[in-house]
Amino acid sequence: MHSFDVFRHYERLHWNVADLTLDTVDPTLVKPEYVTLAKSAAMGESNVIAAVHGFLDEFVDDYDFSTFAVVWGYQEVQHHYAFRSWLAAIGESVDDAAVGAMRAPYAPGTTPSATLATNIISELTVNHVYRAVSQWVHEPVLKTLLLNASRDESGHAREFIHYTTARLARRPEELPSVLETLYVYSSEARIKHPVSTFKSGIAELGDHETIDTGFELFLEQIAAAGELEVLHDKVRRTFAGMTGLDLSSNAKVRRALADAIA
């Protein structure tokens, strides 16, 4: 099974929260924006339980992918607790009620391939943002945490790409749903993430930071000029590599979707 190769790879590269030397965090180097970003990341990563639940329900006939989903889930839980641990080291916390409100499983995608495609976009987005933010922050422990998480997310994207490509080879009729997913998440002048799409408007969140809080701060204060388009182009190129289609612009994504439907 491909998931066994992934498991062995993760064993070799796995890092531990204890390795972050949280007792060395220097509060004098921590800006308020760092706290906002860490809380936003912790909330985003908390959705792993809902996602794993959804994966195991939707892919009940696919043991290999389900096994990967469990391994992936462990690493995402690690990210959640790592950000919370860094926050605790500076006397900050995340509201458990807000985290608990994220528990409900995601609804299945229009097709299983669409579900997988959604997660490719999720992983590529967070990989890009974590890496860029790591270059911006000056507190060394948070910088290391962001780099570790960014590398993990890159690996996760690679595996979701593998499973999506394999699924499309077996079920080519699901291609339109994949192209539709790409268009939905890359056609607007903002970072659109599955968590914010499916978990918005939850009363328990109140005024707590969410994943969107971090994305908005990133675009307003950290991102370089044109960086959003760089991210969207990276996503489109990834989908072009999977499908063999020219998806280099939103117009071409729409054309490819129309052709696939026809």
Tab-separated table of C-alpha atoms in Angstrom:
chain	number	residue	atom	x	y	z
A	1	MET	CA	0.000	0.000	0.000
A	2	HIS	CA	1.177	3.525	-0.732
A	3	SER	CA	0.255	4.530	2.810
A	4	PHE	CA	2.954	2.212	4.187
A	5	ASP	CA	5.606	4.077	2.205
A	6	VAL	CA	4.197	7.345	3.555
A	7	PHE	CA	4.224	5.976	7.094
A	8	ARG	CA	7.888	4.978	6.847
A	9	HIS	CA	8.782	8.344	5.325
A	10	TYR	CA	7.029	10.198	8.133
A	11	GLU	CA	8.816	8.042	10.717
A	12	ARG	CA	12.159	9.160	9.338
A	13	LEU	CA	11.283	12.861	9.229
A	14	HIS	CA	8.995	13.182	12.245
A	15	TRP	CA	9.711	15.967	14.732
A	16	ASN	CA	8.432	16.259	18.302
A	17	VAL	CA	6.836	19.141	20.186
A	18	ALA	CA	9.467	18.562	22.898
A	19	ASP	CA	12.150	19.456	20.353
A	20	LEU	CA	10.862	23.035	20.185
A	21	THR	CA	12.573	24.026	23.473
A	22	LEU	CA	9.537	25.986	24.549
A	23	ASP	CA	11.237	27.021	27.789
A	24	THR	CA	13.521	29.264	25.707
A	25	VAL	CA	10.744	31.383	24.179
A	26	ASP	CA	11.678	35.037	24.629
A	27	PRO	CA	8.504	37.082	25.311
A	28	THR	CA	10.330	40.305	24.443
A	29	LEU	CA	10.539	39.104	20.843
A	30	VAL	CA	6.822	38.317	20.615
A	31	LYS	CA	4.656	40.847	18.795
A	32	PRO	CA	0.846	40.885	19.170
A	33	GLU	CA	0.602	39.763	15.548
A	34	TYR	CA	2.489	36.568	16.424
A	35	VAL	CA	-0.167	35.691	18.997
A	36	THR	CA	-2.938	36.336	16.486
A	37	LEU	CA	-1.229	34.154	13.873
A	38	ALA	CA	-0.582	31.309	16.319
A	39	LYS	CA	-4.181	31.317	17.566
A	40	SER	CA	-5.440	31.398	13.992
A	41	ALA	CA	-3.194	28.442	13.101
A	42	ALA	CA	-4.284	26.473	16.164
A	43	MET	CA	-7.928	26.969	15.208
A	44	GLY	CA	-7.306	25.974	11.608
A	45	GLU	CA	-5.412	22.843	12.600
A	46	SER	CA	-8.145	21.870	15.072
A	47	ASN	CA	-10.336	20.871	12.121
A	48	VAL	CA	-8.297	17.718	11.629
A	49	ILE	CA	-10.768	15.637	13.662
A	50	ALA	CA	-13.705	16.715	11.527
A	51	ALA	CA	-11.666	16.012	8.394
A	52	VAL	CA	-10.521	12.528	9.437
A	53	HIS	CA	-14.102	11.679	10.390
A	54	GLY	CA	-15.260	12.769	6.961
A	55	PHE	CA	-12.489	10.878	5.171
A	56	LEU	CA	-13.226	7.609	6.949
A	57	ASP	CA	-16.927	7.923	6.139
A	58	GLU	CA	-16.487	8.935	2.514
A	59	PHE	CA	-13.682	6.497	1.675
A	60	VAL	CA	-15.102	3.499	3.512
A	61	ASP	CA	-14.128	1.292	0.548
A	62	ASP	CA	-10.505	2.514	0.361
A	63	TYR	CA	-8.302	1.079	3.101
A	64	ASP	CA	-5.084	2.540	1.696
A	65	PHE	CA	-6.293	6.139	1.666
A	66	SER	CA	-8.042	5.698	5.012
A	67	THR	CA	-4.753	4.582	6.536
A	68	PHE	CA	-3.032	7.631	5.105
A	69	ALA	CA	-5.806	9.813	6.550
A	70	VAL	CA	-5.046	8.505	10.047
A	71	VAL	CA	-1.295	9.109	9.669
A	72	TRP	CA	-1.973	12.572	8.234
A	73	GLY	CA	-4.362	13.253	11.082
A	74	TYR	CA	-1.706	12.557	13.701
A	75	GLN	CA	0.598	15.156	12.189
A	76	GLU	CA	-2.168	17.738	12.004
A	77	VAL	CA	-3.072	17.125	15.641
A	78	GLN	CA	0.608	17.668	16.413
A	79	HIS	CA	0.491	21.047	14.680
A	80	HIS	CA	-2.574	22.034	16.706
A	81	TYR	CA	-0.937	21.151	20.002
A	82	ALA	CA	2.399	22.671	18.978
A	83	PHE	CA	0.834	26.077	18.357
A	84	ARG	CA	-1.116	25.804	21.600
A	85	SER	CA	2.089	24.881	23.446
A	86	TRP	CA	3.899	27.910	22.061
A	87	LEU	CA	1.006	30.122	23.122
A	88	ALA	CA	1.031	28.602	26.614
A	89	ALA	CA	4.738	29.387	26.880
A	90	ILE	CA	3.909	33.103	26.621
A	91	GLY	CA	0.825	32.919	28.824
A	92	GLU	CA	-1.764	32.812	26.051
A	93	SER	CA	-4.447	30.202	25.422
A	94	VAL	CA	-7.002	29.001	22.899
A	95	ASP	CA	-10.640	28.700	23.958
A	96	ASP	CA	-11.583	25.019	24.248
A	97	ALA	CA	-15.202	25.839	23.467
A	98	ALA	CA	-14.147	27.363	20.151
A	99	VAL	CA	-12.032	24.308	19.349
A	100	GLY	CA	-14.876	21.977	20.306
A	101	ALA	CA	-17.202	23.788	17.922
A	102	MET	CA	-14.996	22.575	15.051
A	103	ARG	CA	-15.767	18.914	15.809
A	104	ALA	CA	-18.668	18.234	13.422
A	105	PRO	CA	-17.494	16.234	10.380
A	106	TYR	CA	-17.330	17.827	6.970
A	107	ALA	CA	-20.037	16.964	4.496
A	108	PRO	CA	-18.755	14.810	1.633
A	109	GLY	CA	-17.675	16.550	-1.537
A	110	THR	CA	-19.638	16.405	-4.764
A	111	THR	CA	-17.369	13.435	-5.547
A	112	PRO	CA	-14.548	11.767	-3.598
A	113	SER	CA	-12.108	13.308	-6.087
A	114	ALA	CA	-13.479	16.750	-5.243
A	115	THR	CA	-12.896	16.057	-1.557
A	116	LEU	CA	-9.284	15.110	-2.258
A	117	ALA	CA	-8.817	18.156	-4.493
A	118	THR	CA	-10.111	20.421	-1.734
A	119	ASN	CA	-7.416	19.096	0.569
A	120	ILE	CA	-4.680	19.656	-2.006
A	121	ILE	CA	-5.644	23.320	-2.037
A	122	SER	CA	-5.758	23.402	1.761
A	123	GLU	CA	-2.274	21.922	2.143
A	124	LEU	CA	-0.663	24.064	-0.572
A	125	THR	CA	-2.184	27.204	0.931
A	126	VAL	CA	-1.072	26.567	4.491
A	127	ASN	CA	2.375	25.399	3.345
A	128	HIS	CA	2.849	28.684	1.492
A	129	VAL	CA	1.571	30.881	4.321
A	130	TYR	CA	3.498	29.106	7.102
A	131	ARG	CA	6.743	29.339	5.133
A	132	ALA	CA	6.269	33.033	4.364
A	133	VAL	CA	5.327	33.855	7.961
A	134	SER	CA	8.368	31.932	9.262
A	135	GLN	CA	10.588	34.365	7.351
A	136	TRP	CA	8.756	37.317	8.891
A	137	VAL	CA	8.731	36.399	12.592
A	138	HIS	CA	11.766	36.967	14.806
A	139	GLU	CA	10.939	34.720	17.760
A	140	PRO	CA	13.119	31.627	17.083
A	141	VAL	CA	10.848	28.931	18.539
A	142	LEU	CA	7.808	30.102	16.577
A	143	LYS	CA	9.970	30.374	13.455
A	144	THR	CA	11.080	26.737	13.874
A	145	LEU	CA	7.514	25.585	14.512
A	146	LEU	CA	6.279	27.312	11.372
A	147	LEU	CA	9.055	25.811	9.260
A	148	ASN	CA	8.383	22.321	10.629
A	149	ALA	CA	4.659	22.624	9.982
A	150	SER	CA	5.259	24.068	6.512
A	151	ARG	CA	7.416	21.098	5.518
A	152	ASP	CA	4.768	18.714	6.829
A	153	GLU	CA	2.058	20.453	4.816
A	154	SER	CA	4.168	20.191	1.671
A	155	GLY	CA	4.429	16.437	2.206
A	156	HIS	CA	0.698	16.207	2.848
A	157	ALA	CA	-0.044	18.015	-0.407
A	158	ARG	CA	2.172	15.557	-2.263
A	159	GLU	CA	0.201	12.581	-0.946
A	160	PHE	CA	-3.205	14.129	-1.612
A	161	ILE	CA	-1.979	14.762	-5.164
A	162	HIS	CA	-0.998	11.077	-5.415
A	163	TYR	CA	-4.405	9.848	-4.264
A	164	THR	CA	-6.316	12.335	-6.429
A	165	THR	CA	-4.331	11.378	-9.525
A	166	ALA	CA	-4.884	7.684	-8.858
A	167	ARG	CA	-8.597	8.247	-8.247
A	168	LEU	CA	-9.029	10.205	-11.490
A	169	ALA	CA	-7.299	7.418	-13.408
A	170	ARG	CA	-9.955	5.022	-12.099
A	171	ARG	CA	-12.885	7.458	-12.213
A	172	PRO	CA	-12.293	9.989	-15.023
A	173	GLU	CA	-15.941	11.031	-14.837
A	174	GLU	CA	-15.050	12.873	-11.603
A	175	LEU	CA	-12.747	15.311	-13.439
A	176	PRO	CA	-15.381	18.085	-13.723
A	177	SER	CA	-15.807	18.130	-9.940
A	178	VAL	CA	-12.045	18.575	-9.516
A	179	LEU	CA	-11.926	21.484	-11.972
A	180	GLU	CA	-14.949	23.042	-10.298
A	181	THR	CA	-13.192	22.800	-6.925
A	182	LEU	CA	-10.097	24.463	-8.353
A	183	TYR	CA	-12.149	27.335	-9.740
A	184	VAL	CA	-14.087	27.868	-6.523
A	185	TYR	CA	-10.929	28.245	-4.440
A	186	SER	CA	-8.645	30.134	-6.816
A	187	SER	CA	-10.866	32.589	-8.679
A	188	GLU	CA	-11.247	35.295	-6.013
A	189	ALA	CA	-8.786	37.971	-4.866
A	190	ARG	CA	-8.459	36.470	-1.398
A	191	ILE	CA	-7.260	33.322	0.315
A	192	LYS	CA	-10.219	30.994	0.325
A	193	HIS	CA	-9.714	27.947	2.539
A	194	PRO	CA	-11.999	24.937	3.124
A	195	VAL	CA	-12.098	25.573	6.871
A	196	SER	CA	-13.444	29.080	6.398
A	197	THR	CA	-15.815	27.901	3.679
A	198	PHE	CA	-17.404	25.088	5.703
A	199	LYS	CA	-16.904	26.248	9.298
A	200	SER	CA	-17.925	29.900	9.157
A	201	GLY	CA	-20.696	31.434	11.224
A	202	ILE	CA	-20.341	29.087	14.209
A	203	ALA	CA	-21.793	30.857	17.251
A	204	GLU	CA	-19.254	29.402	19.697
A	205	LEU	CA	-16.415	31.170	17.894
A	206	GLY	CA	-17.662	34.573	19.047
A	207	ASP	CA	-14.804	37.028	18.524
A	208	HIS	CA	-12.125	34.321	18.752
A	209	GLU	CA	-9.425	34.228	16.121
A	210	THR	CA	-10.161	31.926	13.186
A	211	ILE	CA	-8.097	30.735	10.261
A	212	ASP	CA	-9.410	33.716	8.277
A	213	THR	CA	-7.999	36.091	10.893
A	214	GLY	CA	-4.531	34.803	10.108
A	215	PHE	CA	-4.998	34.889	6.344
A	216	GLU	CA	-6.249	38.482	6.474
A	217	LEU	CA	-3.304	39.550	8.622
A	218	PHE	CA	-0.949	37.733	6.261
A	219	LEU	CA	-2.247	39.526	3.170
A	220	GLU	CA	-2.390	42.931	4.892
A	221	GLN	CA	0.977	42.949	6.700
A	222	ILE	CA	3.238	40.129	5.546
A	223	ALA	CA	2.631	39.032	1.959
A	224	ALA	CA	4.766	40.547	-0.773
A	225	ALA	CA	3.152	42.344	-3.684
A	226	GLY	CA	1.554	39.830	-6.011
A	227	GLU	CA	1.969	36.961	-3.553
A	228	LEU	CA	-1.689	35.948	-3.680
A	229	GLU	CA	-1.435	35.423	-7.429
A	230	VAL	CA	1.775	33.447	-6.889
A	231	LEU	CA	-0.149	31.147	-4.541
A	232	HIS	CA	-3.088	30.773	-6.922
A	233	ASP	CA	-0.718	30.070	-9.811
A	234	LYS	CA	1.005	27.374	-7.760
A	235	VAL	CA	-2.350	25.724	-7.123
A	236	ARG	CA	-3.360	25.897	-10.791
A	237	ARG	CA	-0.012	24.446	-11.911
A	238	THR	CA	-0.461	21.578	-9.477
A	239	PHE	CA	-3.864	20.737	-10.926
A	240	ALA	CA	-2.484	21.097	-14.454
A	241	GLY	CA	0.163	18.528	-13.597
A	242	MET	CA	-2.481	16.097	-12.333
A	243	THR	CA	-4.859	16.504	-15.238
A	244	GLY	CA	-2.592	17.284	-18.191
A	245	LEU	CA	-4.746	20.345	-18.965
A	246	ASP	CA	-3.798	23.970	-19.503
A	247	LEU	CA	-5.077	25.596	-16.316
A	248	SER	CA	-2.790	28.611	-16.309
A	249	SER	CA	-5.577	31.166	-15.801
A	250	ASN	CA	-9.094	31.297	-14.429
A	251	ALA	CA	-10.431	31.633	-17.965
A	252	LYS	CA	-8.650	28.444	-18.984
A	253	VAL	CA	-9.949	26.646	-15.900
A	254	ARG	CA	-13.497	27.651	-16.923
A	255	ARG	CA	-12.877	26.455	-20.483
A	256	ALA	CA	-11.453	23.132	-19.292
A	257	LEU	CA	-14.451	22.675	-16.985
A	258	ALA	CA	-16.890	23.382	-19.821
A	259	ASP	CA	-15.054	20.922	-22.074
A	260	ALA	CA	-15.011	18.243	-19.366
A	261	ILE	CA	-18.731	18.614	-18.758
A	262	ALA	CA	-19.441	18.493	-22.507
